[in-house]
Each structure stands twice: as C-alpha cells, then as structure tokens.
Coordinates of C-alpha atoms in Angstrom, one line a residue:
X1 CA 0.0 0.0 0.0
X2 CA 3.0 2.4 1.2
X3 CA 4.8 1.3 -2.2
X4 CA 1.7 2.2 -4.9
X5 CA 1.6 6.3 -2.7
X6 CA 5.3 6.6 -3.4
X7 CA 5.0 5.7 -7.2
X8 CA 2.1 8.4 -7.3
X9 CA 3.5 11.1 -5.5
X10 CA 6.6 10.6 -8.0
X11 CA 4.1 10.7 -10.9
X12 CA 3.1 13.7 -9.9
X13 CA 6.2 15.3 -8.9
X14 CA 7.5 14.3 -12.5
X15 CA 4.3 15.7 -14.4
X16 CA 4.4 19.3 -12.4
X17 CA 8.2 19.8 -13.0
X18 CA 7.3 18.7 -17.0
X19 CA 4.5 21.5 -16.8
X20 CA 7.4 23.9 -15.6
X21 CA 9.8 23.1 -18.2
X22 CA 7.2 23.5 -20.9
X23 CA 6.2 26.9 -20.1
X24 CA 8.7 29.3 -21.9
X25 CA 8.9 33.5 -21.6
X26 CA 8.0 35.3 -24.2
X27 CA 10.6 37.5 -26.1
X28 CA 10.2 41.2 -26.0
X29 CA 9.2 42.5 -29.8
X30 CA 12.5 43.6 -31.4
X31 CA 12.0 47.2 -32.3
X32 CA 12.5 47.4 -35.7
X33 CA 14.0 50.8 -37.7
X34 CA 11.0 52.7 -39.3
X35 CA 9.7 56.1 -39.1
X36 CA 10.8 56.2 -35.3
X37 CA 14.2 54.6 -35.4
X38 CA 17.2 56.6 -34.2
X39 CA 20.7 55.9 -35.5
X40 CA 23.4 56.7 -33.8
X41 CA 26.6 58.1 -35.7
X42 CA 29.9 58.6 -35.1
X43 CA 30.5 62.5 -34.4
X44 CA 27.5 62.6 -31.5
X45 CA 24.9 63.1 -33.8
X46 CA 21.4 61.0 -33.7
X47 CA 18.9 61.0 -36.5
X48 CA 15.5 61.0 -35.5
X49 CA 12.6 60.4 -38.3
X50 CA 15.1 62.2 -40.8
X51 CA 16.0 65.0 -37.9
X52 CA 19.6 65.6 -37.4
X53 CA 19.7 65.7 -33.4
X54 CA 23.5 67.2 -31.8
X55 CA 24.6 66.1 -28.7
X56 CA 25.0 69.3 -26.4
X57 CA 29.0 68.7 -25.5
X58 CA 29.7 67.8 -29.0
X59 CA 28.0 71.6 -30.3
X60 CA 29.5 73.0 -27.6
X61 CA 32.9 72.1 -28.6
X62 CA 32.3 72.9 -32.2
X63 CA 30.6 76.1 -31.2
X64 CA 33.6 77.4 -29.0
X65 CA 36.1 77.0 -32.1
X66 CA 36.8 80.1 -33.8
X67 CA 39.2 80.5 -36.6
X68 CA 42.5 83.1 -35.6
X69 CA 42.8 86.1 -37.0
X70 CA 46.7 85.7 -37.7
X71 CA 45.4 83.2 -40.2
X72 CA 44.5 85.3 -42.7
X73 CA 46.4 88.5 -41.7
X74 CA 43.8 90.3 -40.0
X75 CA 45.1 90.8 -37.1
X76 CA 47.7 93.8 -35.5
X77 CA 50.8 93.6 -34.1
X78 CA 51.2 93.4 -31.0
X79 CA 53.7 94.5 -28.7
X80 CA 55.2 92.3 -25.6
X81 CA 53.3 93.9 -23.2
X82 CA 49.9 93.0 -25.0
X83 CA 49.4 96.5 -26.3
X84 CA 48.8 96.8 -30.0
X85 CA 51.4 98.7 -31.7
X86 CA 50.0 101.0 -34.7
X87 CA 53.1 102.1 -37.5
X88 CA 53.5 106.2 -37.0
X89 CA 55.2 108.0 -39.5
X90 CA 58.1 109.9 -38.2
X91 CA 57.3 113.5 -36.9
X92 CA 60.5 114.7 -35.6
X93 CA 61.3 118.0 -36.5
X94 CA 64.7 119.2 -37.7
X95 CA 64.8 122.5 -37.0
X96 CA 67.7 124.6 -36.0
X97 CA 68.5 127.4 -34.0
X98 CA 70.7 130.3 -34.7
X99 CA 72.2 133.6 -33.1
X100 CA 72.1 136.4 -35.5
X101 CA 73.3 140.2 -35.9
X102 CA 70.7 142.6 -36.6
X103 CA 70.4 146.3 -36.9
X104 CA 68.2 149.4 -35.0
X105 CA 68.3 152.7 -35.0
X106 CA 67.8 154.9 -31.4
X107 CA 64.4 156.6 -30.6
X108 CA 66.2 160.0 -32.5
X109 CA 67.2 157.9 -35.7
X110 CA 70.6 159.3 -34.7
X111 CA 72.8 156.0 -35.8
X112 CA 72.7 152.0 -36.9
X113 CA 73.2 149.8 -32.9
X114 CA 73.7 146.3 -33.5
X115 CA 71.8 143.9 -31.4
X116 CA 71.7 139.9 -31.2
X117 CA 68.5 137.7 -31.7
X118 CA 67.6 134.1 -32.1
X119 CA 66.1 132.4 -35.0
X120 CA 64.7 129.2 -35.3
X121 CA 64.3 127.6 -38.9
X122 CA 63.6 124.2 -41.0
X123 CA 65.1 125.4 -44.1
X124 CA 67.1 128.1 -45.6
X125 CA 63.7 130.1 -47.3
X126 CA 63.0 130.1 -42.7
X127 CA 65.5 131.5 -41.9
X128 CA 65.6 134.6 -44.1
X129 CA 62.4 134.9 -43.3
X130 CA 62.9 134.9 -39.9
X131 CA 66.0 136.9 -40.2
X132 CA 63.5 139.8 -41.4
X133 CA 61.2 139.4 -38.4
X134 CA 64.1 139.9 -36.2
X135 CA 64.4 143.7 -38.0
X136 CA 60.2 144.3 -37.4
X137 CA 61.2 143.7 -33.6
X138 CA 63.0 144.4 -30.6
X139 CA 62.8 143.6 -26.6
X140 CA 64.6 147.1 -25.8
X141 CA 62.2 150.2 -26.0
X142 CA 65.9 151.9 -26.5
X143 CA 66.6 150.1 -29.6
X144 CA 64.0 150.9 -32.7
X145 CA 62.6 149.3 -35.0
X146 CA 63.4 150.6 -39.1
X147 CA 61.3 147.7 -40.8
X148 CA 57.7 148.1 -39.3
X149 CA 56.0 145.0 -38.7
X150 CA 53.2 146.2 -41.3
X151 CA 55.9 145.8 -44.0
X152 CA 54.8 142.4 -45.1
X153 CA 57.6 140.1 -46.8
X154 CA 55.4 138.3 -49.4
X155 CA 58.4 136.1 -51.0
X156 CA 61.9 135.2 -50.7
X157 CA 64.4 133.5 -53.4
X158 CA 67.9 132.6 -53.2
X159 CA 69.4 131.2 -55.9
X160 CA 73.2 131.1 -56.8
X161 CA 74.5 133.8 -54.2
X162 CA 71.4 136.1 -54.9
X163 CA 68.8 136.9 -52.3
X164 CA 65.8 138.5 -53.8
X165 CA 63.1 139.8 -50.9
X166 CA 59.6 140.9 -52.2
X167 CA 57.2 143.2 -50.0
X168 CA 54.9 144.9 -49.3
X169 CA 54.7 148.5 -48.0
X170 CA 52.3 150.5 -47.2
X171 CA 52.5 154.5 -46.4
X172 CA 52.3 154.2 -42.9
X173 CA 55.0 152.3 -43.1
X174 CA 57.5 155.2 -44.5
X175 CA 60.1 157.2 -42.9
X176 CA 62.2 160.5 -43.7
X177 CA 65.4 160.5 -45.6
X178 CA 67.3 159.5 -42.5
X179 CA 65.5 156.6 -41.7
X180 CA 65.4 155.5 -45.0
X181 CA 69.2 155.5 -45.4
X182 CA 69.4 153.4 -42.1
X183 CA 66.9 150.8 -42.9
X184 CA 68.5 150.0 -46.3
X185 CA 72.0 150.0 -44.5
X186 CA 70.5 147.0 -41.9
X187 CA 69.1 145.3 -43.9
X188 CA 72.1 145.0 -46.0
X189 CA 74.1 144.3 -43.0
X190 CA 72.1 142.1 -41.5
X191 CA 71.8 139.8 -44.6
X192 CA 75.1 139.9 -45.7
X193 CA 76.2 138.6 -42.7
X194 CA 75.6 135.6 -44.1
X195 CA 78.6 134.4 -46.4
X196 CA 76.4 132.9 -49.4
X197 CA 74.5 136.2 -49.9
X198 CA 76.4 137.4 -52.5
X199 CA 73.4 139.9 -53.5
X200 CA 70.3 141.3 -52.5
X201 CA 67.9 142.4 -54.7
X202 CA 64.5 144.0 -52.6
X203 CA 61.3 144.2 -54.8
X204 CA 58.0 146.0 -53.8
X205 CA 55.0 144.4 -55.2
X206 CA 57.3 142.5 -57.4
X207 CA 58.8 145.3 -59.2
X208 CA 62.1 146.8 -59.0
X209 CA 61.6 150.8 -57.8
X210 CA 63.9 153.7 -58.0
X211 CA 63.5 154.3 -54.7
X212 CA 62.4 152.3 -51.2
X213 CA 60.1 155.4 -49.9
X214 CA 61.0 158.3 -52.0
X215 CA 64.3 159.9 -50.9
X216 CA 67.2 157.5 -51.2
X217 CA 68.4 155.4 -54.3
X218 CA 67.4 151.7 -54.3
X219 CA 70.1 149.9 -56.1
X220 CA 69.3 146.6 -57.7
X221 CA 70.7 144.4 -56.6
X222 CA 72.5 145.7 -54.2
X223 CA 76.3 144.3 -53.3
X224 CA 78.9 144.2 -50.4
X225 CA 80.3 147.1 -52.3
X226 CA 77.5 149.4 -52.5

C-alpha cells in the first residue's frame, strides 16, 4: 500500500516539473527601424525620423572654435606687453637754431646799434624769413625798430649767391630821408652777414623801384660794395 503512494506522488512530482519546463517566456518584440528609429553616428549626432539631433557637449565644442585672425592677416601687431602697436610716420622736427646780428636805430634815428637775436628755422627760405622778423622787432624800448612789422615780406628767393626779398609797403610804413638810409643799411648788413648772400635784390610788389620810400636810391641788386 506504502509502495503504490510513493509511485504516485513521483508521478506527480515528474508531471508538475514537466508542466514547468514547458512553459517558456516570451521574447520582448524587437524594435524594428522605421519612421521612429534613431541611428546613432559617429560624431555625437542621432537621426531621428530624418531629424539631425547634436549632442549638447559635441555643439558646444564645435561652437567654441573660432578660426585666428593671424590666419588670414587680419590681425595687428602686438607688442610684448599685449598692447597693439600702430606704424607712426616719423614727426620729428629738424629745426635749427641760430644767433644772428641785426640792426636798430635809437628813438632819434641818430645811428645803426647792433643787437643779437635768435632764430629758429627748417630750411634756408625760414630762416631769411625769420631773419627779417628779427628787423620788425626788438625787446629794448631803447633800440628801434626801421622795418615796421606792417611791412609784409610776401616772397623770398635765393638762388646762386642772390637773395631777392619781395614786400609789401604801405604809407604808414615810410620814414624821412634819414630813416630811409638806415633801414636800407640794416638790412644790408644784417643779410650779408651771411657768407652765401652774394646779392640782394628787394622788390616791392614785385617790381624793382627807384627808390624804397621816395628819398634815397634803391640799387638793384644791391652788393657788399654798394
């Protein structure tokens, strides 16, 4: 009696673990690539139903990449401090300075008194210019004046050894015999102080007169020796 429980107890213990083995899991669906399939590529990029989706640190890399200026010779030079050095063209000036003899008369246009003054020039038309200047003025209320500073000096040319000065004069700007004769004598000693002024010729308006302001001869040009 034991012996015919046994053999059914095994029966059943052999049908329930053959119930078991016959019951299988079912697979999950594969998803298959259609309008909702993503592809992953290379480069960090996912299509996505023919959408071209950029992973954020990939953009982000590409974004921050700039090309260099130095590349295509934009950019300036720079110095080694940082700064940004700019080419200037020279501006230094080469000017000179020079102490010169000129000529005054006293307050009774009684004599010629030789004084000194300073000239600064750029070029040799400067400084007879200024040379002139320095006769329309003077520091020392005891030392006057023969070329008044309304006497404008429209031109100066020196070529070959001859000075040629042409002004301007008007009628305020004449004097009596006396002062006449003294202004022509400094400004002829005043110029020819100057070894390559051979001769100076002085024009008014551009024309050579007889006469500076009506009572002394105007010689033309005039010389060392005259």
């Amino acid at each position: 009696m034991n012996k015919k429980i046994w053999i059914a107890a095994l029966l059943v213990t052999v049908m329930a673990v053959a119930a078991g083995c016959g019951s299988k899991p079912t697979a999950a669906p594969s998803q298959t690539q259609g309008a909702g399939s993503e592809t992953q590529t290379g480069s960090g990029v996912t299509e996505v139903k023919g959408e071209v989706i950029t992973d954020p640190a990939t953009a982000g890399s590409e974004e921050n990449t700039t090309p260099s200026n130095s590349a295509n010779g934009g950019s300036e030079g720079t110095t080694s401090s940082g700064g940004t050095s700019t080419d200037k063209p020279s501006t230094s000036d080469s000017k000179e300075k020079k102490s010169i003899e000129v000529f005054f008369t006293d307050p009774e246009e009684l004599e010629l008194h030789k004084a000194s003054a300073e000239i600064t020039f750029a070029s040799e038309d400067d400084k007879y210019k200024e040379t002139f200047a320095s006769l329309q003025q003077s520091k020392d209320d005891k030392l006057v004046p023969l070329w008044s500073k309304e006497i404008e000096l429209k031109s100066v040319q020196f070529k070959d050894g001859a000075l040629t000065l042409d002004i301007h004069m008007p009628d305020t700007a004449r004097l009596g015999a006396g002062g006449e004769l003294f202004a022509i004598d400094a400004l002829k000693q005043t110029f020819f102080q100057y070894e390559e002024v051979k001769s100076l010729d002085l024009l008014v308006d551009g024309k050579s007169t007889e006469s500076l302001m009506g009572h002394v001869d105007l010689e033309h040009p005039m010389t060392r020796s005259n």
